[in-house]
CSV table of C-alpha atoms in Angstrom, one decimal:
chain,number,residue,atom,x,y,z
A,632,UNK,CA,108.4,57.6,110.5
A,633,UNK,CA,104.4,58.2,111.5
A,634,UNK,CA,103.0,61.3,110.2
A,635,UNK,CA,102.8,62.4,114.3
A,636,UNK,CA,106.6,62.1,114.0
A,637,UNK,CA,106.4,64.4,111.5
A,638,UNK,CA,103.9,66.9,112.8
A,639,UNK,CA,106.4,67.1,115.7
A,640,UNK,CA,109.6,67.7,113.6
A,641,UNK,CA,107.6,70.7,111.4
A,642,UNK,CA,106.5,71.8,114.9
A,643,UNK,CA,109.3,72.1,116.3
A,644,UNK,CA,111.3,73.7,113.1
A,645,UNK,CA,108.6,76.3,113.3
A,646,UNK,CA,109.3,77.1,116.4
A,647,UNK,CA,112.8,77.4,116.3
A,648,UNK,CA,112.3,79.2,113.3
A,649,UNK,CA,109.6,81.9,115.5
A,650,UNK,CA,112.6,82.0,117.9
A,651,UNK,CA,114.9,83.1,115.5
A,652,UNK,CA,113.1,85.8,114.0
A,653,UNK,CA,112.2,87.3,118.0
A,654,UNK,CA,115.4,87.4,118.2
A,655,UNK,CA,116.1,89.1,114.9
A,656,UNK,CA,113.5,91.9,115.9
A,657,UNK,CA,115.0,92.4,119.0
A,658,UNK,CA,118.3,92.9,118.0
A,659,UNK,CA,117.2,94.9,115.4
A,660,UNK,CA,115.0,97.4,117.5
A,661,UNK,CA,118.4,98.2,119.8
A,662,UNK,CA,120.3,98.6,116.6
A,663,UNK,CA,118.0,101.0,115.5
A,664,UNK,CA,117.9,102.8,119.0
A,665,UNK,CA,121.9,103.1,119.2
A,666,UNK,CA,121.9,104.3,116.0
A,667,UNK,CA,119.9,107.3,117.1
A,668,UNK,CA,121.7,107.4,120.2
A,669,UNK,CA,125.3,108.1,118.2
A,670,UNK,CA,123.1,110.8,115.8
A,671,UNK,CA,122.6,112.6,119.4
A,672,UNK,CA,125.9,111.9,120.8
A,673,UNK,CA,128.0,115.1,121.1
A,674,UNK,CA,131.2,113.6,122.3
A,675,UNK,CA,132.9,111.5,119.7
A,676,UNK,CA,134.0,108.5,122.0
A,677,UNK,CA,130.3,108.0,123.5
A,678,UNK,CA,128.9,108.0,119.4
A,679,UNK,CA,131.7,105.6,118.4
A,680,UNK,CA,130.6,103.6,121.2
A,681,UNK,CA,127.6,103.8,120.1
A,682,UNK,CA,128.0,102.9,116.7
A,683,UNK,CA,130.1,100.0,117.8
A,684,UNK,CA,127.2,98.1,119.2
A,685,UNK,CA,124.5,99.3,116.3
A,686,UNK,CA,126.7,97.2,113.7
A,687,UNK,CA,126.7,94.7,116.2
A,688,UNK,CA,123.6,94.6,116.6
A,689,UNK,CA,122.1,94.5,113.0
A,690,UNK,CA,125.1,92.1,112.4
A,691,UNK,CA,123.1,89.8,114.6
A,692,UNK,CA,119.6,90.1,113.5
A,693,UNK,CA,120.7,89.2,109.8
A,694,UNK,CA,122.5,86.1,111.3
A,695,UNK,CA,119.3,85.2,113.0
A,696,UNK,CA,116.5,85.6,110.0
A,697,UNK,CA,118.8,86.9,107.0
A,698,UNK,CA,115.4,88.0,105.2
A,699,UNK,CA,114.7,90.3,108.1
A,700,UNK,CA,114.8,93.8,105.6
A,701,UNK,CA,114.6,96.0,108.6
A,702,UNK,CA,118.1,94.6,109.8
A,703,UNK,CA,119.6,95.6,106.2
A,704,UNK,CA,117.9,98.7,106.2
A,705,UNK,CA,119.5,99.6,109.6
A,706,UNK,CA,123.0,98.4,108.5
A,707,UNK,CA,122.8,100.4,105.3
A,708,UNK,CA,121.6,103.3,107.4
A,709,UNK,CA,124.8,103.1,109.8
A,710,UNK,CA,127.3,103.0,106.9
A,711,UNK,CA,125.9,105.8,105.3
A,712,UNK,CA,126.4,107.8,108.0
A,713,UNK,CA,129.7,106.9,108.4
A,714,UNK,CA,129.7,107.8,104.7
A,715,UNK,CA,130.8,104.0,103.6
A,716,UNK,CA,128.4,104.1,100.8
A,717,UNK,CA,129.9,101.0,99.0
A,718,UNK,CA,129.2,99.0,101.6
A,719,UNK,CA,125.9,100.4,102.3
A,720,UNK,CA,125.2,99.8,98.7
A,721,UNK,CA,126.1,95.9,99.2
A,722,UNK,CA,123.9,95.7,101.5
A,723,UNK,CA,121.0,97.4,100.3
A,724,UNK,CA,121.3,94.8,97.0
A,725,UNK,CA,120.9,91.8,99.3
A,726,UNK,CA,118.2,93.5,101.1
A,727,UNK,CA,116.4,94.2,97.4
A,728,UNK,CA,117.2,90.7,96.6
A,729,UNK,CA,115.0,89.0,99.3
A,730,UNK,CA,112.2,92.0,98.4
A,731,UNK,CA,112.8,93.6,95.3
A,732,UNK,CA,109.8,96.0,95.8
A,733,UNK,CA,110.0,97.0,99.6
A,734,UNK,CA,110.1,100.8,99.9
A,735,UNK,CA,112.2,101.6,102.5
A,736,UNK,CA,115.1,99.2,100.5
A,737,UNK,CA,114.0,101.4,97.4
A,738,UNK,CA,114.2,104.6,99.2
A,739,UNK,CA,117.9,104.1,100.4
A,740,UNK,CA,118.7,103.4,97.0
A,741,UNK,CA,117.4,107.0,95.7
A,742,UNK,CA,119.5,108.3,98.6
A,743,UNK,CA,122.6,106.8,97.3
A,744,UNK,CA,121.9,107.7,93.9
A,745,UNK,CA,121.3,111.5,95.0
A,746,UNK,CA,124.1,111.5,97.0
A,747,UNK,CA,125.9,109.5,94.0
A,748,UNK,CA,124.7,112.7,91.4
A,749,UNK,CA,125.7,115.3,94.1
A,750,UNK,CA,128.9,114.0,94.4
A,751,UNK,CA,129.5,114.4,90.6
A,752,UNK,CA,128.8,118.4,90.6
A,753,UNK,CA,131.6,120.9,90.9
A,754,UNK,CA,133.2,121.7,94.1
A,755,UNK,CA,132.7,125.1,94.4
A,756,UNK,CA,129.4,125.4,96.4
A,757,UNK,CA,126.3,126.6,93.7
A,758,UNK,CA,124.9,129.5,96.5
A,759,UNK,CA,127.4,130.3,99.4
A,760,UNK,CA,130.4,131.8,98.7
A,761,UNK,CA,134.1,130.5,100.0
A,762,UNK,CA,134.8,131.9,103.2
A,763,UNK,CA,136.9,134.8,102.4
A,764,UNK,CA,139.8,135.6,104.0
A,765,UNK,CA,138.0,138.9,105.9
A,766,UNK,CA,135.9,136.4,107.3
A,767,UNK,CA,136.8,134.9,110.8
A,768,UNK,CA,136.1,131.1,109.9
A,769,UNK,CA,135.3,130.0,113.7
A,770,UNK,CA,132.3,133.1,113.4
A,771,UNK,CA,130.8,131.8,110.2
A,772,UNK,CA,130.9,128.3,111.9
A,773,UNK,CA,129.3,129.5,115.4
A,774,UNK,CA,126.8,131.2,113.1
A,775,UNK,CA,126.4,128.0,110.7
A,776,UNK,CA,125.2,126.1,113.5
A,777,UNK,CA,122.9,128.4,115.1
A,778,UNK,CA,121.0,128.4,111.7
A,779,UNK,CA,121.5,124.7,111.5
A,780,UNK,CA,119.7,124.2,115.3
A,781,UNK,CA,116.8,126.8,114.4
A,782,UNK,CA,116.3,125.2,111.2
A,783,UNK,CA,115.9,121.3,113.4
A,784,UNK,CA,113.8,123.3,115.9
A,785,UNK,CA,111.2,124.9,113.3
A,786,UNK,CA,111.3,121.4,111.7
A,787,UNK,CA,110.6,119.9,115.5
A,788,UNK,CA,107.4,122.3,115.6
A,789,UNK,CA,106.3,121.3,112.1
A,790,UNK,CA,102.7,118.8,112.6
A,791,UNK,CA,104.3,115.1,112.5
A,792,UNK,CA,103.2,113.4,109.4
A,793,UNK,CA,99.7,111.6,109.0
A,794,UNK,CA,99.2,107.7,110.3
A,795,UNK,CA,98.4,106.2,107.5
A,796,UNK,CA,99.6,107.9,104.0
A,797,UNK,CA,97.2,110.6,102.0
A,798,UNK,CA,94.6,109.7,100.4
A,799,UNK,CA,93.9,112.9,98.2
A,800,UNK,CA,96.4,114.1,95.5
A,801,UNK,CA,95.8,118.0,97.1
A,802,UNK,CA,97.0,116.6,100.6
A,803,UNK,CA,100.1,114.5,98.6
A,804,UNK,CA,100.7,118.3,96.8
A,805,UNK,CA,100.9,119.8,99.9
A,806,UNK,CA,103.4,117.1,101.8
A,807,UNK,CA,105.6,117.3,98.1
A,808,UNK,CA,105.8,120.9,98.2
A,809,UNK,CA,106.9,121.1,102.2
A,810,UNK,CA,109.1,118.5,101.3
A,811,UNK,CA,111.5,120.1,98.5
A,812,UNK,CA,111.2,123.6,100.9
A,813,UNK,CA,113.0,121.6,103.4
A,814,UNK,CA,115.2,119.6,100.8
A,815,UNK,CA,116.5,122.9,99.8
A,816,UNK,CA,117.0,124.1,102.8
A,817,UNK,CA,119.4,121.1,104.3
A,818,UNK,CA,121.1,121.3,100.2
A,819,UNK,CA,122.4,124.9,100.9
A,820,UNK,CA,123.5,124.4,104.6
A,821,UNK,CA,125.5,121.2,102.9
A,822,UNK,CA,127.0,123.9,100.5
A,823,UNK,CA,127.7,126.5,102.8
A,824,UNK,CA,129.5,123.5,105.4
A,825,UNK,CA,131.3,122.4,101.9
A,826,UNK,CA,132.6,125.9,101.7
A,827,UNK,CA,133.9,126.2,105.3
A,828,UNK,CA,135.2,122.9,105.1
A,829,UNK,CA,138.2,124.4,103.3
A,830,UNK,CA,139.0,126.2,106.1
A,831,UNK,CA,138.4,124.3,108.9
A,832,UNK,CA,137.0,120.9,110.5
A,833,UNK,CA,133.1,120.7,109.8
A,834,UNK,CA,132.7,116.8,110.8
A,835,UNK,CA,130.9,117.3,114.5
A,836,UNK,CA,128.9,120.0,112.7
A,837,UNK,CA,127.7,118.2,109.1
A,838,UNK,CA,126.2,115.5,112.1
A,839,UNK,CA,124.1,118.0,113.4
A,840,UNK,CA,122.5,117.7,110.5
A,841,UNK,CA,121.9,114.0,110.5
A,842,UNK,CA,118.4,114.4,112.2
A,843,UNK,CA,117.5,116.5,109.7
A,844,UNK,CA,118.8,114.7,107.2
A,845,UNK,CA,116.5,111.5,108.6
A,846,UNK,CA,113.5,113.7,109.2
A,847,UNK,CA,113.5,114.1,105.6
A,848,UNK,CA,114.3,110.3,104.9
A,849,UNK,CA,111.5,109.6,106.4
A,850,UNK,CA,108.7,112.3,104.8
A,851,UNK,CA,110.4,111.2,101.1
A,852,UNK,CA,108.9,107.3,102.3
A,853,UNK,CA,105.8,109.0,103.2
A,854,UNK,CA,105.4,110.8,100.2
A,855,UNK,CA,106.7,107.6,97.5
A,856,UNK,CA,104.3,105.5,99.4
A,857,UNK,CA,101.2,107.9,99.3
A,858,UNK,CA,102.1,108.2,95.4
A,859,UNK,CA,101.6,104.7,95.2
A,860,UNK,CA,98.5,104.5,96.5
A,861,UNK,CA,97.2,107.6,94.5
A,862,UNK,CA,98.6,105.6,91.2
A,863,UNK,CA,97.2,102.4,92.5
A,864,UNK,CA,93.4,103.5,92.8
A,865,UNK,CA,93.6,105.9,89.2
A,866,UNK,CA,95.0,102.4,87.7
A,867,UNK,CA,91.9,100.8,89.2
A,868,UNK,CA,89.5,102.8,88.2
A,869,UNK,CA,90.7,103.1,84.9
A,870,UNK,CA,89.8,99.8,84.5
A,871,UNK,CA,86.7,99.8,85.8
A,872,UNK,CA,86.0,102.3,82.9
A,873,UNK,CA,87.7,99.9,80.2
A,874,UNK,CA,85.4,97.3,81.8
A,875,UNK,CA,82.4,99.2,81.6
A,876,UNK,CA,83.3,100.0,77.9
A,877,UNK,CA,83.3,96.6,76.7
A,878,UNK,CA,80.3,95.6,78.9
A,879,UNK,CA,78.6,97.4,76.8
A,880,UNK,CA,79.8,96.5,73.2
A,881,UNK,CA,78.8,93.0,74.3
A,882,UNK,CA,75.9,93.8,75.0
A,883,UNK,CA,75.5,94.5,71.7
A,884,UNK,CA,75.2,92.5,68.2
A,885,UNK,CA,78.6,91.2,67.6
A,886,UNK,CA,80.5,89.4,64.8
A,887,UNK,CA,82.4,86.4,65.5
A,888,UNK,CA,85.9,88.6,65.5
A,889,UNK,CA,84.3,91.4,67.7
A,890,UNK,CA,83.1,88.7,70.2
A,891,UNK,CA,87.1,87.1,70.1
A,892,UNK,CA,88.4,90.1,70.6
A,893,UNK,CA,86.4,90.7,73.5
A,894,UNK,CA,87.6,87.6,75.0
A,895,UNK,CA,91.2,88.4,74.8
A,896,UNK,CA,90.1,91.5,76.5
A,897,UNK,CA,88.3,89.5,79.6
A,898,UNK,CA,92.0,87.2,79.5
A,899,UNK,CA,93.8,90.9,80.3
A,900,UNK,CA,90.8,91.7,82.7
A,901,UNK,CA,91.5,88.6,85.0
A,902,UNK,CA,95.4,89.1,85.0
A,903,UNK,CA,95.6,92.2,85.7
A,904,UNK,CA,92.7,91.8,88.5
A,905,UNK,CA,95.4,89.3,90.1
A,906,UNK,CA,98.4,92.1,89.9
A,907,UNK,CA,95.9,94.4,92.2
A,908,UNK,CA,95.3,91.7,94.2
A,909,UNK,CA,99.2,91.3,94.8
A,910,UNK,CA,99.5,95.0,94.8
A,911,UNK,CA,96.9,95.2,97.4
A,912,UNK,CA,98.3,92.6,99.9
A,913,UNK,CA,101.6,94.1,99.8
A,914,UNK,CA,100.0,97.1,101.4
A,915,UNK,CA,97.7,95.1,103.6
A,916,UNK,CA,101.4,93.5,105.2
A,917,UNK,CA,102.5,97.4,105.9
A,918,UNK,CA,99.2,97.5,107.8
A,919,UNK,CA,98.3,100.6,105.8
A,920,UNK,CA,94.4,100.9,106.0
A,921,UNK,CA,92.8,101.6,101.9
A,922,UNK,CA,89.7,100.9,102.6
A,923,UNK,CA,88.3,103.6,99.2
A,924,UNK,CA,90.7,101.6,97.4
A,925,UNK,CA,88.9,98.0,98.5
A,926,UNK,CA,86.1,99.3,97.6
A,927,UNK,CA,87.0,100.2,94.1
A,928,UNK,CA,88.7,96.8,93.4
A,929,UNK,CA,85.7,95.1,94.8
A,930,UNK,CA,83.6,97.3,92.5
A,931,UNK,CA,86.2,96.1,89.3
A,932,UNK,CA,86.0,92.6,90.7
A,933,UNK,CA,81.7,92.8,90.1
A,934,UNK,CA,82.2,94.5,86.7
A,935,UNK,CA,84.3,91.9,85.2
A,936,UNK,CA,82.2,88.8,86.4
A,937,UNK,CA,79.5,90.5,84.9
A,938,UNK,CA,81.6,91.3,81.9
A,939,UNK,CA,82.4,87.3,82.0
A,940,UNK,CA,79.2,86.2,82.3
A,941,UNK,CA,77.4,88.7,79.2
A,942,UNK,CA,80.5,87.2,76.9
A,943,UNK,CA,79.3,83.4,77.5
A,944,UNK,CA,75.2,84.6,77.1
A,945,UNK,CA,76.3,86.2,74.0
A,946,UNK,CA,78.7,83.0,72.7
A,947,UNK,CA,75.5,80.8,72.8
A,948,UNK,CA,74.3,82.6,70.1
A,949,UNK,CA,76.9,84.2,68.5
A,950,UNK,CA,77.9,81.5,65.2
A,951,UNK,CA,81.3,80.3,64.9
A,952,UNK,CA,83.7,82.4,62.7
């Protein structure tokens, strides 16, 4: 076989391969958009409908490109709102297999572990009372969801979230703080629907509260990811500093030992320069712009070559231990 042969075959695997994962996408994108469809549905054979063709859907896309994450992401989505969280479990390990760091996949996880640790405390709802039996259950329930709908509306009129995540650790503050406000507030309308629910049937109400529930998904992502970012540029410049430091003992009269142990240093320089780099490409695939960041790294990158080349001026005429 000539190497055109070959060319072709490669050519043509990759594009079977680009046809695959188009396909993956797509099937993805309308899983995604039943799956909102059935959160909105308010008859129960149009969401089931609904939820029918979601699982098919995401069922397809990982058959197509079975390291597509958004496809597991989507499937572990569906089965936790059905509340199959063993299953949605399952498949958020596969997805963390193919990408053990991706942060929606790591998200969904601290979802299942909260609702893991909820599920542990006591029965008896922490800040409602039970519905007493003076109480007309079907009144606290009409009530329950007008304070559920004003609480989606206020969040509807909230400003939507930034772009591209926060760059300053007063704006992340801010966003954390809003965040556990809200938290709390969808924790005690789960108690207070845990207490009626030993009265009466609460399942069409607790999914008015799924939107909610996936607003806050979605600002917990924003926040984790912001985080990151903060923790990635104070890591960077801290080694800028521990750079700078050891510039300037080099540039100083050192002993054989002193000038060894500042090599070992410039060996943990140049690794740890490569897990920025990785950590910095990661972010670069999320299209997330970090240009300050860039800048710092590039500045770290210029303070270790010159770091590298004081330590071989200095070993010319530093004697041998």
């Amino acid at each position: 076989m000539n190497l055109n042969s070959l060319n072709a075959i490669q050519n043509l695997r990759q594009s079977q391969q680009d046809a695959r994962t188009e396909r993956s996408e797509n099937f993805c994108k309308s899983g995604f958009e039943h799956l909102q469809s059935a959160l909105e549905a308010k008859e129960d054979p149009l969401k089931r409908e609904h939820l029918k063709a979601a699982s098919q859907d995401f069922g397809e896309a990982i058959q197509n490109a079975r390291s597509h994450i958004d496809a597991y992401i989507g499937m572990a989505y569906l089965l936790i709102s059905l509340h199959d969280y063993r299953r949605a479990l399952d498949y958020l390990k596969e997805g963390q297999r193919i990408s053990a760091q991706d942060p929606d996949i790591l998200l969904m996880l601290d979802i299942l572990q909260t609702g893991s640790a909820l599920s542990t405390q006591p029965s008896k709802p922490l800040i409602s009372a039970p519905v007493s039996q003076s109480e007309n259950p079907e009144v606290v329930l009409q009530a329950l969801e007008k304070t559920i709908v004003q609480a989606l509306q206020a969040l509807m009129q909230e400003p939507p979230l930034p772009p591209q995540p926060v760059h300053s650790p007063k704006d992340l503050h801010h966003l954390i703080q809003n965040y556990q406000a809200w938290k709390k507030r969808e924790q005690q309308l789960r108690l207070q629907l845990q207490a009626l629910s030993e009265e009466m049937e609460v399942l069409a109400l607790e999914q008015k509260l799924h939107p909610l529930e996936l607003a806050l998904n979605r600002q917990l992502q924003f926040i984790r990811l912001s985080k990151q970012i903060l923790q990635l540029e104070d890591r960077i410049r801290s080694e800028e500093e521990r750079v700078r430091t050891d510039l300037e003992k080099a540039q100083l009269l050192l002993s054989p030992e002193e000038h060894q142990r500042l090599n070992l240093d410039l060996e943990e320089f140049f690794d740890d320069c490569d897990h920025f780099a990785d950590e910095l490409d990661m972010l670069e695939q999320q299209k997330i712009q970090i240009p300050e960041i860039l800048r710092h790294y590039e500045a770290l990158l210029e303070e270790v070559e010159n770091f590298h080349e004081t330590l071989d001026r200095v070993e010319e005429v530093t004697p041998a231990p």
